């Protein structure tokens, strides 16, 4: 499974969104994996669905919050990342579930 790093998340989000996202890791629920894609829900003022996929070059993400729909790597996308990385680093098994969402903002970065 390809993955991403905390540094990748910081680079994509910028310092402010990264810090806000890290503060929101306790709001992540429903974490699943489908191949290289990690999915979950991050609940802030509303529940937002997030999907992160680390392709061979760059990173793609999907999420349904207003800031992200403008093409930004949002704090919700950041929040999902450290939860997944913690699970990988500590051998916590994440349920494997296939599928995708029908309505989400999609973006791609070639970092």
PDB file of C-alpha atoms in Angstrom:
ATOM      1  CA  UNK A   1       0.000   0.000   0.000  1.00  0.00           C
ATOM      2  CA  UNK A   2       1.355   3.405  -0.972  1.00  0.00           C
ATOM      3  CA  UNK A   3       0.886   6.008   1.683  1.00  0.00           C
ATOM      4  CA  UNK A   4       1.680   9.621   2.491  1.00  0.00           C
ATOM      5  CA  UNK A   5       3.604  11.338   5.258  1.00  0.00           C
ATOM      6  CA  UNK A   6       2.845  14.058   7.762  1.00  0.00           C
ATOM      7  CA  UNK A   7       5.178  16.257   5.713  1.00  0.00           C
ATOM      8  CA  UNK A   8       3.033  15.640   2.606  1.00  0.00           C
ATOM      9  CA  UNK A   9      -0.052  16.776   4.534  1.00  0.00           C
ATOM     10  CA  UNK A  10       1.720  19.906   5.810  1.00  0.00           C
ATOM     11  CA  UNK A  11       2.939  20.808   2.326  1.00  0.00           C
ATOM     12  CA  UNK A  12      -0.507  20.409   0.782  1.00  0.00           C
ATOM     13  CA  UNK A  13      -2.466  22.149   3.525  1.00  0.00           C
ATOM     14  CA  UNK A  14      -0.121  24.882   4.692  1.00  0.00           C
ATOM     15  CA  UNK A  15       0.737  25.490   8.340  1.00  0.00           C
ATOM     16  CA  UNK A  16      -2.628  26.942   9.461  1.00  0.00           C
ATOM     17  CA  UNK A  17      -4.886  24.251   7.950  1.00  0.00           C
ATOM     18  CA  UNK A  18      -2.421  21.553   9.022  1.00  0.00           C
ATOM     19  CA  UNK A  19      -2.501  22.677  12.657  1.00  0.00           C
ATOM     20  CA  UNK A  20      -6.295  22.969  12.610  1.00  0.00           C
ATOM     21  CA  UNK A  21      -6.522  19.498  11.072  1.00  0.00           C
ATOM     22  CA  UNK A  22      -4.234  17.932  13.665  1.00  0.00           C
ATOM     23  CA  UNK A  23      -6.442  19.474  16.349  1.00  0.00           C
ATOM     24  CA  UNK A  24      -9.381  17.605  14.769  1.00  0.00           C
ATOM     25  CA  UNK A  25      -8.032  14.043  14.774  1.00  0.00           C
ATOM     26  CA  UNK A  26     -10.374  13.125  17.632  1.00  0.00           C
ATOM     27  CA  UNK A  27     -13.288  13.937  15.300  1.00  0.00           C
ATOM     28  CA  UNK A  28     -12.369  11.210  12.750  1.00  0.00           C
ATOM     29  CA  UNK A  29     -14.715   8.220  12.570  1.00  0.00           C
ATOM     30  CA  UNK A  30     -15.468   5.408  10.178  1.00  0.00           C
ATOM     31  CA  UNK A  31     -11.902   5.006   8.899  1.00  0.00           C
ATOM     32  CA  UNK A  32     -11.668   2.445   6.080  1.00  0.00           C
ATOM     33  CA  UNK A  33      -9.198   1.554   3.346  1.00  0.00           C
ATOM     34  CA  UNK A  34      -9.749   0.468  -0.240  1.00  0.00           C
ATOM     35  CA  UNK A  35      -6.409  -0.383  -1.815  1.00  0.00           C
ATOM     36  CA  UNK A  36      -4.335   2.786  -1.406  1.00  0.00           C
ATOM     37  CA  UNK A  37      -7.375   4.971  -0.661  1.00  0.00           C
ATOM     38  CA  UNK A  38      -8.178   5.958   2.917  1.00  0.00           C
ATOM     39  CA  UNK A  39     -11.713   7.152   3.742  1.00  0.00           C
ATOM     40  CA  UNK A  40     -13.415   8.492   6.821  1.00  0.00           C
ATOM     41  CA  UNK A  41     -15.740  11.091   8.260  1.00  0.00           C
ATOM     42  CA  UNK A  42     -14.504  14.165  10.104  1.00  0.00           C
ATOM     43  CA  UNK A  43     -17.130  15.906  12.200  1.00  0.00           C
ATOM     44  CA  UNK A  44     -16.724  19.591  12.892  1.00  0.00           C
ATOM     45  CA  UNK A  45     -19.733  21.876  12.631  1.00  0.00           C
ATOM     46  CA  UNK A  46     -21.062  19.198  10.242  1.00  0.00           C
ATOM     47  CA  UNK A  47     -19.865  15.714   9.283  1.00  0.00           C
ATOM     48  CA  UNK A  48     -17.596  15.811   6.216  1.00  0.00           C
ATOM     49  CA  UNK A  49     -16.550  12.809   4.157  1.00  0.00           C
ATOM     50  CA  UNK A  50     -12.889  12.656   3.228  1.00  0.00           C
ATOM     51  CA  UNK A  51     -10.894  10.422   0.888  1.00  0.00           C
ATOM     52  CA  UNK A  52      -7.101  10.459   0.436  1.00  0.00           C
ATOM     53  CA  UNK A  53      -5.271   8.567  -2.308  1.00  0.00           C
ATOM     54  CA  UNK A  54      -1.489   8.707  -2.685  1.00  0.00           C
ATOM     55  CA  UNK A  55      -0.806   7.979  -6.365  1.00  0.00           C
ATOM     56  CA  UNK A  56       2.671   7.217  -7.671  1.00  0.00           C
ATOM     57  CA  UNK A  57       3.297  10.967  -8.050  1.00  0.00           C
ATOM     58  CA  UNK A  58       1.417  13.544  -6.027  1.00  0.00           C
ATOM     59  CA  UNK A  59      -1.697  13.103  -3.936  1.00  0.00           C
ATOM     60  CA  UNK A  60      -5.372  13.157  -4.765  1.00  0.00           C
ATOM     61  CA  UNK A  61      -8.173  13.852  -2.350  1.00  0.00           C
ATOM     62  CA  UNK A  62     -11.941  14.083  -2.223  1.00  0.00           C
ATOM     63  CA  UNK A  63     -14.025  15.770   0.432  1.00  0.00           C
ATOM     64  CA  UNK A  64     -17.334  17.519   0.670  1.00  0.00           C
ATOM     65  CA  UNK A  65     -16.706  20.672   2.722  1.00  0.00           C
ATOM     66  CA  UNK A  66     -17.090  24.170   1.206  1.00  0.00           C
ATOM     67  CA  UNK A  67     -13.415  25.164   1.604  1.00  0.00           C
ATOM     68  CA  UNK A  68     -12.334  21.978  -0.127  1.00  0.00           C
ATOM     69  CA  UNK A  69     -14.847  22.403  -2.933  1.00  0.00           C
ATOM     70  CA  UNK A  70     -12.833  25.498  -3.896  1.00  0.00           C
ATOM     71  CA  UNK A  71      -9.818  23.218  -4.494  1.00  0.00           C
ATOM     72  CA  UNK A  72      -8.121  23.620  -1.119  1.00  0.00           C
ATOM     73  CA  UNK A  73      -6.573  20.806   0.903  1.00  0.00           C
ATOM     74  CA  UNK A  74      -8.734  21.367   3.978  1.00  0.00           C
ATOM     75  CA  UNK A  75      -8.303  20.695   7.682  1.00  0.00           C
ATOM     76  CA  UNK A  76     -10.694  17.734   7.348  1.00  0.00           C
ATOM     77  CA  UNK A  77      -8.333  16.045   4.875  1.00  0.00           C
ATOM     78  CA  UNK A  78      -5.443  16.740   7.243  1.00  0.00           C
ATOM     79  CA  UNK A  79      -7.320  15.238  10.223  1.00  0.00           C
ATOM     80  CA  UNK A  80      -7.805  11.919   8.449  1.00  0.00           C
ATOM     81  CA  UNK A  81      -4.108  11.584   7.632  1.00  0.00           C
ATOM     82  CA  UNK A  82      -2.551  11.289  11.114  1.00  0.00           C
ATOM     83  CA  UNK A  83      -5.224   8.829  12.233  1.00  0.00           C
ATOM     84  CA  UNK A  84      -4.395   6.558   9.308  1.00  0.00           C
ATOM     85  CA  UNK A  85      -0.643   6.983   9.817  1.00  0.00           C
ATOM     86  CA  UNK A  86      -0.957   6.174  13.540  1.00  0.00           C
ATOM     87  CA  UNK A  87      -2.827   2.973  12.679  1.00  0.00           C
ATOM     88  CA  UNK A  88      -0.181   1.934  10.150  1.00  0.00           C
ATOM     89  CA  UNK A  89       2.708   2.736  12.492  1.00  0.00           C
ATOM     90  CA  UNK A  90       1.130   0.827  15.397  1.00  0.00           C
ATOM     91  CA  UNK A  91      -0.225  -2.164  13.489  1.00  0.00           C
ATOM     92  CA  UNK A  92      -3.873  -1.232  14.037  1.00  0.00           C
ATOM     93  CA  UNK A  93      -5.946  -2.934  11.369  1.00  0.00           C
ATOM     94  CA  UNK A  94      -8.286  -0.650   9.449  1.00  0.00           C
ATOM     95  CA  UNK A  95     -11.373  -2.232   7.860  1.00  0.00           C
ATOM     96  CA  UNK A  96     -11.132  -2.700   4.113  1.00  0.00           C
ATOM     97  CA  UNK A  97     -14.251  -1.440   2.345  1.00  0.00           C
ATOM     98  CA  UNK A  98     -14.654  -0.860  -1.390  1.00  0.00           C
ATOM     99  CA  UNK A  99     -16.662   2.031  -2.773  1.00  0.00           C
ATOM    100  CA  UNK A 100     -16.643   5.764  -3.296  1.00  0.00           C
ATOM    101  CA  UNK A 101     -18.898   8.747  -2.819  1.00  0.00           C
ATOM    102  CA  UNK A 102     -21.086  10.140  -5.524  1.00  0.00           C
ATOM    103  CA  UNK A 103     -20.653  13.824  -4.598  1.00  0.00           C
ATOM    104  CA  UNK A 104     -17.275  15.143  -3.546  1.00  0.00           C
ATOM    105  CA  UNK A 105     -14.803  17.801  -4.451  1.00  0.00           C
ATOM    106  CA  UNK A 106     -11.784  16.258  -6.110  1.00  0.00           C
ATOM    107  CA  UNK A 107      -8.326  17.677  -6.424  1.00  0.00           C
ATOM    108  CA  UNK A 108      -4.896  16.474  -7.308  1.00  0.00           C
ATOM    109  CA  UNK A 109      -1.466  17.735  -6.417  1.00  0.00           C
ATOM    110  CA  UNK A 110       1.741  16.659  -8.071  1.00  0.00           C
ATOM    111  CA  UNK A 111       4.009  16.993  -5.060  1.00  0.00           C
TER     112      UNK A 111
END
